[in-house]
PDB file of C-alpha atoms and ligand atoms in Angstrom:
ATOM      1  CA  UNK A  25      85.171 107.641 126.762  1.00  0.00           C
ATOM      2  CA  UNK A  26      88.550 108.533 127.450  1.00  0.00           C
ATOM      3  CA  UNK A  27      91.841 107.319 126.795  1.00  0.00           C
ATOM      4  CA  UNK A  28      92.262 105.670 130.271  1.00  0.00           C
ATOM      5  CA  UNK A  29      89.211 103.808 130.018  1.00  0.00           C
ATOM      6  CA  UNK A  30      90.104 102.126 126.711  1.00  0.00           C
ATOM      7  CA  UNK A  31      92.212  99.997 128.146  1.00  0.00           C
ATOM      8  CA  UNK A  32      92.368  97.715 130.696  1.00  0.00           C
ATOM      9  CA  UNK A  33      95.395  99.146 132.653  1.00  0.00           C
ATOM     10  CA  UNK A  34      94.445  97.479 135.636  1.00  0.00           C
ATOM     11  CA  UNK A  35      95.705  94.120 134.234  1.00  0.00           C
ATOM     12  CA  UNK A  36      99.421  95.820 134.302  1.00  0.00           C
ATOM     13  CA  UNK A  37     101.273  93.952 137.035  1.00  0.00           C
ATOM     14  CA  UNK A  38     104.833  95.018 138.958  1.00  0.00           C
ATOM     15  CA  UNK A  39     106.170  91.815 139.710  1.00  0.00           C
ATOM     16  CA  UNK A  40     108.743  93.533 141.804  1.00  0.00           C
ATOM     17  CA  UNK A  41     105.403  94.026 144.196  1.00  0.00           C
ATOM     18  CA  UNK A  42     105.019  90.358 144.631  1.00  0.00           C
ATOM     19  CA  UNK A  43     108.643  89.366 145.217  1.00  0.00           C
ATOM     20  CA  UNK A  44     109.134  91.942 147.275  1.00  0.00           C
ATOM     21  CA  UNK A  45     105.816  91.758 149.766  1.00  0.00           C
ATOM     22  CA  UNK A  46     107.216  87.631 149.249  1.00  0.00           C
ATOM     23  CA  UNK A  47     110.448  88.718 150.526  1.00  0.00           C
ATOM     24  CA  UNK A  48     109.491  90.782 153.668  1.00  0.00           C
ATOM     25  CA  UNK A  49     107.293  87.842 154.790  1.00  0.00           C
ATOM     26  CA  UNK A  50     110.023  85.728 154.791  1.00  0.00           C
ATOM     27  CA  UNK A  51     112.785  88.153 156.756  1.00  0.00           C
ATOM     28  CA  UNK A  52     110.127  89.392 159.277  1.00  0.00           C
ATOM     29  CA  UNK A  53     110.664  86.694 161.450  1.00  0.00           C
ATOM     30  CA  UNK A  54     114.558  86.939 161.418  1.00  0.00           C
ATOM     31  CA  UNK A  55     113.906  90.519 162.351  1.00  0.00           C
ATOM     32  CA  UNK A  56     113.231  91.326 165.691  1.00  0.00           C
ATOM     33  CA  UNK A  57     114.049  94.762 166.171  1.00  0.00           C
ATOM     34  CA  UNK A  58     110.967  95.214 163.218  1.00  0.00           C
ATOM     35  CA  UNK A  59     107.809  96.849 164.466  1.00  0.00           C
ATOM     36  CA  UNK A  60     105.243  94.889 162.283  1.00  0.00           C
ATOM     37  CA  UNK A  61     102.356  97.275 162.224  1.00  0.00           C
ATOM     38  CA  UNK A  62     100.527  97.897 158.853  1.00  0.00           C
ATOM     39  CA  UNK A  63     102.181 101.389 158.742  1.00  0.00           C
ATOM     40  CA  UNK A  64     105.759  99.956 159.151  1.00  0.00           C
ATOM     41  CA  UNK A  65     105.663  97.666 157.173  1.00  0.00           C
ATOM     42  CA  UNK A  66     104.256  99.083 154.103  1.00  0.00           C
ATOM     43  CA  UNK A  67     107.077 101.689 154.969  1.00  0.00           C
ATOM     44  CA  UNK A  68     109.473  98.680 154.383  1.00  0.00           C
ATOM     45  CA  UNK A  69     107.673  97.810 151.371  1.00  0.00           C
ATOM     46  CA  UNK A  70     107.868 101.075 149.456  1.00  0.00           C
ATOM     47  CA  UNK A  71     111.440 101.691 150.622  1.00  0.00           C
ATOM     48  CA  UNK A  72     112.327  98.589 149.072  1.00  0.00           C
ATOM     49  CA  UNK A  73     110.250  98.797 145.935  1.00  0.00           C
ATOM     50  CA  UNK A  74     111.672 102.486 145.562  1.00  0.00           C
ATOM     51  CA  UNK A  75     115.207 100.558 144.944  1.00  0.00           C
ATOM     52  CA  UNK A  76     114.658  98.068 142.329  1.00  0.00           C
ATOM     53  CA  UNK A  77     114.109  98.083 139.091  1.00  0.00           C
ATOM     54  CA  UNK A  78     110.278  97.378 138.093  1.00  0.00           C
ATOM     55  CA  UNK A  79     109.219  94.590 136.403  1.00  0.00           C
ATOM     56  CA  UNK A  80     106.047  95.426 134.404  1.00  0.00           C
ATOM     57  CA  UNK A  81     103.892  92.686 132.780  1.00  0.00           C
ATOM     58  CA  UNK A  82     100.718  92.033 131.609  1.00  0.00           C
ATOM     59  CA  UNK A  83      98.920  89.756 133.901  1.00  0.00           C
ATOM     60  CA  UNK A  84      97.947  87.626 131.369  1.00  0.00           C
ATOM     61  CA  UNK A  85     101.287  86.957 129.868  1.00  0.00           C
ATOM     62  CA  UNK A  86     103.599  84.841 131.369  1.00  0.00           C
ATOM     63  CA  UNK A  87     106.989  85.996 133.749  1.00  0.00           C
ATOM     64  CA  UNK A  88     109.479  88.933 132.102  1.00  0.00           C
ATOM     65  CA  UNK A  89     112.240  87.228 133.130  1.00  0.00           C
ATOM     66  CA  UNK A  90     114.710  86.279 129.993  1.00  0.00           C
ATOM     67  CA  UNK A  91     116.613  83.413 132.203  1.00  0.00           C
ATOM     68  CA  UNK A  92     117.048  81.329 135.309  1.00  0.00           C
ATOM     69  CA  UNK A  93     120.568  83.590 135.875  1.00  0.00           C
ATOM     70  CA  UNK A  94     118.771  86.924 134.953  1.00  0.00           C
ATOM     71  CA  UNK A  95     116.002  86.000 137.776  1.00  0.00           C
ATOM     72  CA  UNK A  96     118.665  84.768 140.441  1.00  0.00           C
ATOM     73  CA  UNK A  97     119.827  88.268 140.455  1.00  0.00           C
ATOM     74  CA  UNK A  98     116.846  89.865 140.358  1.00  0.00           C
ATOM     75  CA  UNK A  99     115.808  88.377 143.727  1.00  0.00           C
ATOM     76  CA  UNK A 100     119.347  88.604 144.884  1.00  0.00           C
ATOM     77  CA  UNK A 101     118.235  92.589 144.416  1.00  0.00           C
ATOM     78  CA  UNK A 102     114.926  92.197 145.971  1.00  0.00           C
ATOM     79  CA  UNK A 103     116.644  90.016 149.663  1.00  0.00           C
ATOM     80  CA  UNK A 104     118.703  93.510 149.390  1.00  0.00           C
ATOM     81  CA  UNK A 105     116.218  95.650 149.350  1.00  0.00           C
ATOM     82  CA  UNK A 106     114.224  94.399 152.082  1.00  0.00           C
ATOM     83  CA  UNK A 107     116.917  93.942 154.105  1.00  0.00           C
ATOM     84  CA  UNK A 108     117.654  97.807 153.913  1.00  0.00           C
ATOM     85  CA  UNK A 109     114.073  98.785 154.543  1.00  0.00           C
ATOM     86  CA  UNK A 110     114.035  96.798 157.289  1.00  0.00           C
ATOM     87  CA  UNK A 111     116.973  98.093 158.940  1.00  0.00           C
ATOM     88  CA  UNK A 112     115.729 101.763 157.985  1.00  0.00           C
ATOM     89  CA  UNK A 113     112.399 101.698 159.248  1.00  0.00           C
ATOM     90  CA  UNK A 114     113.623  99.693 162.163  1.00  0.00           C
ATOM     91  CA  UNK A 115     115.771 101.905 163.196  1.00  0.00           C
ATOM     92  CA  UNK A 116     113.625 105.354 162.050  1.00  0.00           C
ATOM     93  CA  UNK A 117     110.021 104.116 162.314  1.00  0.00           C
ATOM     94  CA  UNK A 118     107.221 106.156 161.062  1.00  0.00           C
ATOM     95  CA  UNK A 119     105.652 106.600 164.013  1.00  0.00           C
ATOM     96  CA  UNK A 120     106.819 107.095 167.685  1.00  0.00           C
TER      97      UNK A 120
HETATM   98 ZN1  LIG B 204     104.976 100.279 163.490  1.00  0.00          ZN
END
């Protein structure tokens, strides 16, 4: 058995994902100029993801998140991010 299946890596979650995929739902409709086909917006998504900092957890164990200031600015991050990706793949989508 190797070392991979040891362990149940699986359970290894990157809240960042969440927020993130959270956070696109939410400024899709304020974005018009957004195709929303699977391929852009995963596009959005990984741009996005690509410029925060992960948050790793286990899923069984409760949020990383020190404090209620620490997490405000966290998502402040995360609107950020998605609101670059979105004007990126906007205006540069993946696909003609
Ligand atoms: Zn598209």
């Amino acid at each position: 058995m190797g070392f991979k299946d040891q362990y149940d890596f699986d359970s290894l979650v990157n809240e960042a994902e969440e927020l993130v995929v959270a956070e696109i739902a939410r400024q899709v409709p304020e974005s018009p100029g957004l195709c929303t086909c699977s391929e852009c917006i995963l596009d959005v998504a990984a741009y996005a993801l690509n410029q925060v900092r992960p948050r790793y957890r286990v899923s069984l164990l409760d949020s990383v998140y020190v404090d209620a200031e620490e997490r405000d600015a966290y998502l402040a991050e995360i609107r950020r991010a998605v609101r670059d990706g979105i004007r990126k793949v906007s205006a540069n989508p993946p696909h003609d």
